[in-house]
Amino acid sequence: MRFLMTGATGFLGHHLWATLRDAGHEGVALARDPERAAKIVPGGRIFEWNGVVGLPPESAFTGVDVVFNLIGESVARRWNAERKRRFRDSRVLPTRALVERMSGLATRPGTMISIAGTGFYGDRGEEVLTETSTPGKGFLASLSQEWEIAAGEAEPLGVRTVVVRSGVILGRDGGVLPRILTPFRFGLGGRLGSGRQYFPWIHLADAVGILLHVADRTEIRGPLNGVAPEPVTNAELTAALGRSLNRPTALRVPEFALKAALGEMAEELLLASQRVSPIRALQTGYGFKFPLLGPAIADLCAPAS
Ligand SMILES: NC(=O)c1ccc[n+]([C@@H]2O[C@H](COP(=O)([O-])OP(=O)(O)OC[C@H]3O[C@@H](n4cnc5c(N)ncnc54)[C@H](OP(=O)(O)O)[C@@H]3O)[C@@H](O)[C@H]2O)c1
């Protein structure tokens, strides 16, 4: 198989790239800085494209079977109007441009797998959220809807399109886990707010595994939740991290302090509750490597072998 990837240099992208390359597939990456990208994703063809201006080069699509669309500036930092514009533009504009480029191709890729987030669902308390649940409210929910609609435009072109609504990806070398772990290692870890909010999580091995699963299973189209089957609250996550590192977790960061320090980002990313179920992944036969949080955290906190 030949695959094309945006966001290949990122945390999720470079792990997916390595897995696909190890399995013998040919890779094409679209990246802002091809020289830097060649070091992070070796062994493939790299085309320069910044995602937000113009269309990706047509020649990059030659012989491509599957497009993995993983581009997007990280939202895990304090938000302001300019950053919110960049969060949106670095997702919605590249997705639209990919679809526009594919619309003009004589031979189109068979499949596009576009990443998205559980931010689609907004703040939903105890409600169990499946792929058929309605979207929520807030900045991330409306960005996610725009992003998913942009990806869905590939389907009428005859490109099978899957949108993977990923939970927070837990890995050793990127994403939020290394940042969360620092205070815990110093015994300063604790619940955020009430700790009752549900935290949608997935081990990196399963985040990669689900993308491969949907690439392989041609009957899957539309949204699919990329989260582990065991729903946990922030308090349960806190306890699991404390146990794994053998550190106390008695502290509690009050809601008002988080909102004062991090503003809207704290409300939508840290305090929002999303009890998301991976019902479609399970129904289509995906076998999770890390369905439970305890073993996932133990694996990620164990000394590197
Ligand atoms: N990590 C998670 O927990 C998580 C959870 C849910 C959804 N997701 C989504 O999955 C995707 C990948 O996440 P990740 O953690 O791998 O992110 P990441 O490490 O920050 O990588 C993002 C990639 O997007 C490109 N990019 C970043 N900002 C850009 C901008 N302003 N303009 C153009 N390109 C830009 C970069 O590519 P170049 O610099 O090479 O061009 C980079 O490779 C994102 O869309 C993210 O929202 C991630």
Short mmCIF file of C-alpha atoms and ligand atoms in Angstrom, two decimals:
data_model
loop_
_atom_site.label_atom_id
_atom_site.label_comp_id
_atom_site.label_asym_id
_atom_site.label_seq_id
_atom_site.Cartn_x
_atom_site.Cartn_y
_atom_site.Cartn_z
CA MET A 1 0.00 0.00 0.00
CA ARG A 2 1.08 3.59 -0.61
CA PHE A 3 -0.07 6.09 1.99
CA LEU A 4 0.06 9.88 2.17
CA MET A 5 0.22 11.59 5.56
CA THR A 6 -0.22 15.13 6.86
CA GLY A 7 1.05 15.76 10.40
CA ALA A 8 3.59 12.94 9.90
CA THR A 9 6.21 14.77 11.95
CA GLY A 10 3.89 15.01 14.98
CA PHE A 11 3.57 12.79 18.04
CA LEU A 12 0.89 10.50 16.58
CA GLY A 13 2.06 10.83 12.97
CA HIS A 14 5.64 9.70 13.40
CA HIS A 15 4.61 6.60 15.36
CA LEU A 16 2.01 5.68 12.72
CA TRP A 17 4.60 6.32 10.00
CA ALA A 18 7.14 4.00 11.64
CA THR A 19 4.54 1.25 12.09
CA LEU A 20 3.42 1.46 8.46
CA ARG A 21 7.00 1.56 7.15
CA ASP A 22 7.95 -1.45 9.32
CA ALA A 23 5.04 -3.31 7.72
CA GLY A 24 6.54 -2.60 4.26
CA HIS A 25 4.21 0.20 3.10
CA GLU A 26 5.40 3.19 1.04
CA GLY A 27 4.98 6.61 2.61
CA VAL A 28 4.53 10.13 1.27
CA ALA A 29 4.56 13.02 3.75
CA LEU A 30 3.34 16.59 3.36
CA ALA A 31 5.26 18.85 5.74
CA ARG A 32 6.15 22.51 6.26
CA ASP A 33 9.88 21.81 6.53
CA PRO A 34 10.91 18.83 4.35
CA GLU A 35 14.49 18.78 5.65
CA ARG A 36 13.33 18.48 9.25
CA ALA A 37 10.62 15.99 8.23
CA ALA A 38 13.17 13.74 6.47
CA LYS A 39 14.91 13.23 9.83
CA ILE A 40 11.67 12.43 11.70
CA VAL A 41 10.02 10.25 9.03
CA PRO A 42 12.85 8.64 7.07
CA GLY A 43 12.46 6.32 4.15
CA GLY A 44 9.64 8.02 2.27
CA ARG A 45 8.97 10.85 -0.16
CA ILE A 46 8.42 14.28 1.31
CA PHE A 47 6.63 17.22 -0.32
CA GLU A 48 6.58 20.74 1.04
CA TRP A 49 3.15 22.09 1.98
CA ASN A 50 2.17 24.33 4.86
CA GLY A 51 -1.41 23.15 4.95
CA VAL A 52 -3.04 26.55 5.14
CA VAL A 53 -2.05 28.22 1.84
CA GLY A 54 -2.88 26.69 -1.53
CA LEU A 55 -3.44 23.06 -2.41
CA PRO A 56 -1.04 20.17 -1.75
CA PRO A 57 1.07 19.21 -4.78
CA GLU A 58 -0.79 16.97 -7.19
CA SER A 59 2.23 14.73 -7.78
CA ALA A 60 2.24 13.72 -4.10
CA PHE A 61 -0.98 11.76 -4.72
CA THR A 62 0.34 9.51 -7.49
CA GLY A 63 -0.46 5.91 -6.66
CA VAL A 64 -1.73 6.79 -3.16
CA ASP A 65 -4.25 4.33 -1.69
CA VAL A 66 -4.86 5.83 1.76
CA VAL A 67 -4.60 9.41 3.05
CA PHE A 68 -4.01 9.88 6.79
CA ASN A 69 -4.86 13.47 7.71
CA LEU A 70 -3.25 14.19 11.11
CA ILE A 71 -2.41 17.87 10.82
CA GLY A 72 -3.30 20.42 13.51
CA GLU A 73 -1.60 22.83 15.90
CA SER A 74 -1.71 21.61 19.50
CA VAL A 75 -4.59 23.03 21.58
CA ALA A 76 -2.97 22.02 24.90
CA ARG A 77 -1.86 25.53 25.82
CA ARG A 78 -3.52 28.73 26.99
CA TRP A 79 -5.93 29.99 24.35
CA ASN A 80 -6.35 33.49 22.95
CA ALA A 81 -8.14 34.77 19.83
CA GLU A 82 -5.07 34.46 17.59
CA ARG A 83 -4.28 30.91 18.77
CA LYS A 84 -7.90 29.84 18.38
CA ARG A 85 -7.76 31.06 14.79
CA ARG A 86 -4.61 28.98 14.23
CA PHE A 87 -6.12 25.87 15.91
CA ARG A 88 -9.05 26.12 13.50
CA ASP A 89 -7.13 27.12 10.38
CA SER A 90 -4.49 24.38 10.81
CA ARG A 91 -7.26 21.74 10.81
CA VAL A 92 -10.15 22.96 8.68
CA LEU A 93 -8.16 24.62 5.86
CA PRO A 94 -5.76 21.69 5.18
CA THR A 95 -8.67 19.23 5.28
CA ARG A 96 -10.63 21.30 2.74
CA ALA A 97 -7.52 21.67 0.57
CA LEU A 98 -6.85 17.91 0.58
CA VAL A 99 -10.42 17.27 -0.56
CA GLU A 100 -10.23 19.96 -3.22
CA ARG A 101 -6.98 18.48 -4.55
CA MET A 102 -8.50 14.98 -4.59
CA SER A 103 -11.57 16.26 -6.44
CA GLY A 104 -9.34 17.22 -9.41
CA LEU A 105 -7.48 13.91 -9.62
CA ALA A 106 -8.19 11.48 -12.42
CA THR A 107 -7.41 8.62 -10.01
CA ARG A 108 -8.28 9.29 -6.39
CA PRO A 109 -7.10 7.51 -3.25
CA GLY A 110 -9.60 4.89 -2.11
CA THR A 111 -9.66 6.04 1.52
CA MET A 112 -9.13 9.11 3.67
CA ILE A 113 -8.76 8.76 7.44
CA SER A 114 -9.00 12.10 9.14
CA ILE A 115 -8.21 12.55 12.81
CA ALA A 116 -10.61 14.53 14.99
CA GLY A 117 -11.19 14.83 18.71
CA THR A 118 -13.69 13.94 21.42
CA GLY A 119 -13.94 17.72 21.85
CA PHE A 120 -16.79 17.24 19.33
CA TYR A 121 -19.01 16.18 22.26
CA GLY A 122 -18.39 19.20 24.54
CA ASP A 123 -19.00 18.92 28.31
CA ARG A 124 -21.56 16.13 28.89
CA GLY A 125 -21.36 14.98 32.53
CA GLU A 126 -22.32 11.31 32.98
CA GLU A 127 -23.90 10.84 29.53
CA VAL A 128 -22.48 7.88 27.59
CA LEU A 129 -21.31 9.28 24.24
CA THR A 130 -21.35 7.11 21.14
CA GLU A 131 -20.75 8.00 17.51
CA THR A 132 -24.46 8.81 17.11
CA SER A 133 -24.52 11.31 20.00
CA THR A 134 -25.19 14.93 19.13
CA PRO A 135 -22.34 17.47 19.07
CA GLY A 136 -21.77 19.61 22.14
CA LYS A 137 -21.25 23.32 22.72
CA GLY A 138 -18.11 25.42 22.95
CA PHE A 139 -15.10 26.32 20.83
CA LEU A 140 -13.73 22.79 20.39
CA ALA A 141 -17.13 21.34 19.59
CA SER A 142 -17.78 23.87 16.83
CA LEU A 143 -14.21 23.57 15.48
CA SER A 144 -14.63 19.77 15.45
CA GLN A 145 -17.90 19.98 13.54
CA GLU A 146 -16.37 22.23 10.89
CA TRP A 147 -13.33 19.92 10.68
CA GLU A 148 -15.45 16.76 10.33
CA ILE A 149 -17.74 18.36 7.73
CA ALA A 150 -14.65 19.35 5.70
CA ALA A 151 -13.41 15.73 5.79
CA GLY A 152 -16.87 14.36 4.92
CA GLU A 153 -16.76 16.26 1.62
CA ALA A 154 -14.39 13.53 0.33
CA GLU A 155 -17.11 10.86 0.54
CA PRO A 156 -19.19 12.14 -2.43
CA LEU A 157 -15.96 12.02 -4.50
CA GLY A 158 -15.94 8.26 -4.02
CA VAL A 159 -13.21 8.38 -1.35
CA ARG A 160 -14.19 6.23 1.65
CA THR A 161 -13.88 8.63 4.58
CA VAL A 162 -13.45 7.80 8.26
CA VAL A 163 -13.20 10.41 11.00
CA VAL A 164 -11.49 9.09 14.14
CA ARG A 165 -12.60 11.10 17.17
CA SER A 166 -9.55 10.52 19.31
CA GLY A 167 -9.42 10.85 23.08
CA VAL A 168 -6.28 12.13 24.80
CA ILE A 169 -3.44 9.98 23.49
CA LEU A 170 -1.17 8.72 26.27
CA GLY A 171 2.42 8.03 25.21
CA ARG A 172 5.90 8.30 26.66
CA ASP A 173 7.44 10.72 24.22
CA GLY A 174 4.77 13.26 23.38
CA GLY A 175 1.25 14.50 24.00
CA VAL A 176 0.17 15.49 27.48
CA LEU A 177 1.37 12.54 29.60
CA PRO A 178 5.01 13.64 30.08
CA ARG A 179 3.70 17.05 31.19
CA ILE A 180 1.13 15.55 33.56
CA LEU A 181 3.74 13.25 35.09
CA THR A 182 6.18 15.97 36.16
CA PRO A 183 4.16 17.26 39.16
CA PHE A 184 3.24 13.69 40.11
CA ARG A 185 6.91 12.67 40.27
CA PHE A 186 7.44 15.46 42.82
CA GLY A 187 4.44 14.33 44.87
CA LEU A 188 2.46 17.37 43.67
CA GLY A 189 -0.12 15.52 41.60
CA GLY A 190 -3.79 15.86 42.37
CA ARG A 191 -7.35 15.97 41.11
CA LEU A 192 -8.43 18.80 38.84
CA GLY A 193 -11.58 20.50 40.13
CA SER A 194 -14.11 17.99 41.48
CA GLY A 195 -12.24 15.11 39.79
CA ARG A 196 -15.65 13.71 38.76
CA GLN A 197 -15.25 14.70 35.09
CA TYR A 198 -14.74 11.81 32.68
CA PHE A 199 -11.37 11.76 30.92
CA PRO A 200 -11.41 10.17 27.43
CA TRP A 201 -8.03 8.47 27.02
CA ILE A 202 -6.28 6.02 24.70
CA HIS A 203 -2.84 4.40 24.82
CA LEU A 204 -0.63 5.43 21.88
CA ALA A 205 -0.40 1.78 20.74
CA ASP A 206 -4.20 1.72 20.36
CA ALA A 207 -4.36 5.19 18.77
CA VAL A 208 -2.06 3.80 16.06
CA GLY A 209 -3.87 0.44 16.09
CA ILE A 210 -7.29 2.02 15.48
CA LEU A 211 -5.98 4.04 12.51
CA LEU A 212 -4.63 0.81 10.99
CA HIS A 213 -7.89 -1.00 11.78
CA VAL A 214 -10.03 1.59 9.96
CA ALA A 215 -7.60 1.62 7.03
CA ASP A 216 -7.96 -2.14 6.74
CA ARG A 217 -11.71 -2.53 7.28
CA THR A 218 -13.27 -1.09 4.15
CA GLU A 219 -16.81 -1.37 5.52
CA ILE A 220 -16.08 1.40 8.07
CA ARG A 221 -17.12 4.92 7.06
CA GLY A 222 -18.00 8.06 9.02
CA PRO A 223 -17.16 8.81 12.67
CA LEU A 224 -15.50 6.32 15.00
CA ASN A 225 -14.53 7.05 18.61
CA GLY A 226 -10.83 6.44 19.30
CA VAL A 227 -10.92 5.93 23.06
CA ALA A 228 -10.23 3.02 25.42
CA PRO A 229 -13.25 1.00 26.53
CA GLU A 230 -12.74 1.71 30.27
CA PRO A 231 -14.19 5.14 31.09
CA VAL A 232 -12.34 6.83 33.94
CA THR A 233 -12.81 10.06 35.84
CA ASN A 234 -10.05 12.57 36.50
CA ALA A 235 -9.94 11.32 40.13
CA GLU A 236 -9.38 7.74 38.88
CA LEU A 237 -6.66 8.89 36.50
CA THR A 238 -5.01 10.78 39.37
CA ALA A 239 -5.11 7.71 41.62
CA ALA A 240 -3.68 5.46 38.84
CA LEU A 241 -0.78 7.87 38.24
CA GLY A 242 -0.06 8.13 41.96
CA ARG A 243 -0.09 4.32 42.36
CA SER A 244 2.13 3.79 39.36
CA LEU A 245 4.73 6.31 40.55
CA ASN A 246 4.23 5.45 44.21
CA ARG A 247 3.58 9.10 45.07
CA PRO A 248 0.86 10.82 47.14
CA THR A 249 -2.01 12.52 45.27
CA ALA A 250 -3.76 14.32 48.13
CA LEU A 251 -3.60 17.75 46.50
CA ARG A 252 -6.56 19.16 44.63
CA VAL A 253 -6.35 21.98 42.13
CA PRO A 254 -9.53 24.01 42.57
CA GLU A 255 -11.64 24.82 39.55
CA PHE A 256 -11.35 28.60 40.06
CA ALA A 257 -7.52 28.40 40.10
CA LEU A 258 -7.45 26.41 36.85
CA LYS A 259 -9.82 28.84 35.19
CA ALA A 260 -7.81 31.84 36.45
CA ALA A 261 -4.52 30.33 35.24
CA LEU A 262 -5.63 28.73 31.96
CA GLY A 263 -8.96 30.36 31.09
CA GLU A 264 -11.23 28.76 28.50
CA MET A 265 -8.73 25.98 27.78
CA ALA A 266 -9.11 24.72 31.38
CA GLU A 267 -12.90 24.62 31.02
CA GLU A 268 -12.94 22.76 27.71
CA LEU A 269 -9.92 20.47 28.07
CA LEU A 270 -9.34 19.85 31.77
CA LEU A 271 -12.72 20.28 33.46
CA ALA A 272 -15.12 19.15 30.72
CA SER A 273 -16.57 15.66 31.20
CA GLN A 274 -16.67 13.25 28.24
CA ARG A 275 -17.72 9.68 28.92
CA VAL A 276 -16.97 8.40 25.44
CA SER A 277 -17.58 4.82 24.33
CA PRO A 278 -15.64 3.14 21.47
CA ILE A 279 -18.70 1.18 20.40
CA ARG A 280 -17.92 1.14 16.65
CA ALA A 281 -14.31 0.13 17.16
CA LEU A 282 -15.48 -2.82 19.30
CA GLN A 283 -18.35 -3.77 16.97
CA THR A 284 -16.01 -3.82 13.98
CA GLY A 285 -13.64 -6.18 15.79
CA TYR A 286 -10.84 -3.93 17.03
CA GLY A 287 -9.02 -5.67 19.91
CA PHE A 288 -7.57 -3.13 22.33
CA LYS A 289 -4.03 -3.73 23.55
CA PHE A 290 -4.69 -1.52 26.57
CA PRO A 291 -8.41 -1.52 27.38
CA LEU A 292 -7.83 -0.69 31.07
CA LEU A 293 -6.16 2.42 32.47
CA GLY A 294 -4.06 0.73 35.20
CA PRO A 295 -2.01 -1.51 32.85
CA ALA A 296 -1.75 1.36 30.31
CA ILE A 297 -0.27 3.71 32.90
CA ALA A 298 1.97 0.97 34.30
CA ASP A 299 3.30 0.34 30.78
CA LEU A 300 3.90 4.03 30.09
CA CYS A 301 5.51 4.75 33.46
CA ALA A 302 7.75 1.66 33.52
CA PRO A 303 11.45 2.35 32.92
CA ALA A 304 12.19 2.30 29.18
CA SER A 305 13.56 -1.08 28.10
N1 LIG B 1 -2.28 14.05 20.87
C1 LIG B 1 -3.54 13.88 21.31
O1 LIG B 1 -3.79 13.56 22.49
C2 LIG B 1 -4.69 14.09 20.35
C3 LIG B 1 -6.00 13.83 20.77
C4 LIG B 1 -7.06 14.04 19.89
C5 LIG B 1 -6.82 14.51 18.60
N2 LIG B 1 -5.54 14.76 18.23
C6 LIG B 1 -5.31 15.33 16.88
O2 LIG B 1 -4.37 14.53 16.18
C7 LIG B 1 -3.57 15.36 15.34
C8 LIG B 1 -2.12 15.05 15.63
O3 LIG B 1 -1.86 15.23 17.01
P1 LIG B 1 -0.38 15.19 17.58
O4 LIG B 1 -0.47 15.06 19.05
O5 LIG B 1 0.42 14.23 16.80
O6 LIG B 1 0.06 16.70 17.24
P2 LIG B 1 1.52 17.33 17.07
O7 LIG B 1 2.57 16.47 17.64
O8 LIG B 1 1.41 18.73 17.59
O9 LIG B 1 1.72 17.35 15.47
C9 LIG B 1 0.87 18.10 14.66
C10 LIG B 1 1.36 18.12 13.22
O10 LIG B 1 0.61 19.12 12.53
C11 LIG B 1 1.46 19.99 11.81
N3 LIG B 1 1.15 21.38 12.25
C12 LIG B 1 1.12 21.84 13.51
N4 LIG B 1 0.76 23.13 13.52
C13 LIG B 1 0.57 23.48 12.24
C14 LIG B 1 0.19 24.69 11.61
N5 LIG B 1 -0.06 25.80 12.32
N6 LIG B 1 0.11 24.73 10.29
C15 LIG B 1 0.38 23.63 9.57
N7 LIG B 1 0.74 22.44 10.12
C16 LIG B 1 0.82 22.37 11.44
C17 LIG B 1 2.90 19.63 12.11
O11 LIG B 1 3.47 19.24 10.88
P3 LIG B 1 4.74 19.95 10.18
O12 LIG B 1 5.37 20.84 11.21
O13 LIG B 1 5.65 18.84 9.77
O14 LIG B 1 4.21 20.67 9.00
C18 LIG B 1 2.82 18.44 13.07
O15 LIG B 1 3.42 17.32 12.50
C19 LIG B 1 -3.98 16.82 15.64
O16 LIG B 1 -4.90 17.25 14.67
C20 LIG B 1 -4.69 16.70 16.97
O17 LIG B 1 -5.70 17.68 17.18
C21 LIG B 1 -4.46 14.56 19.05
#
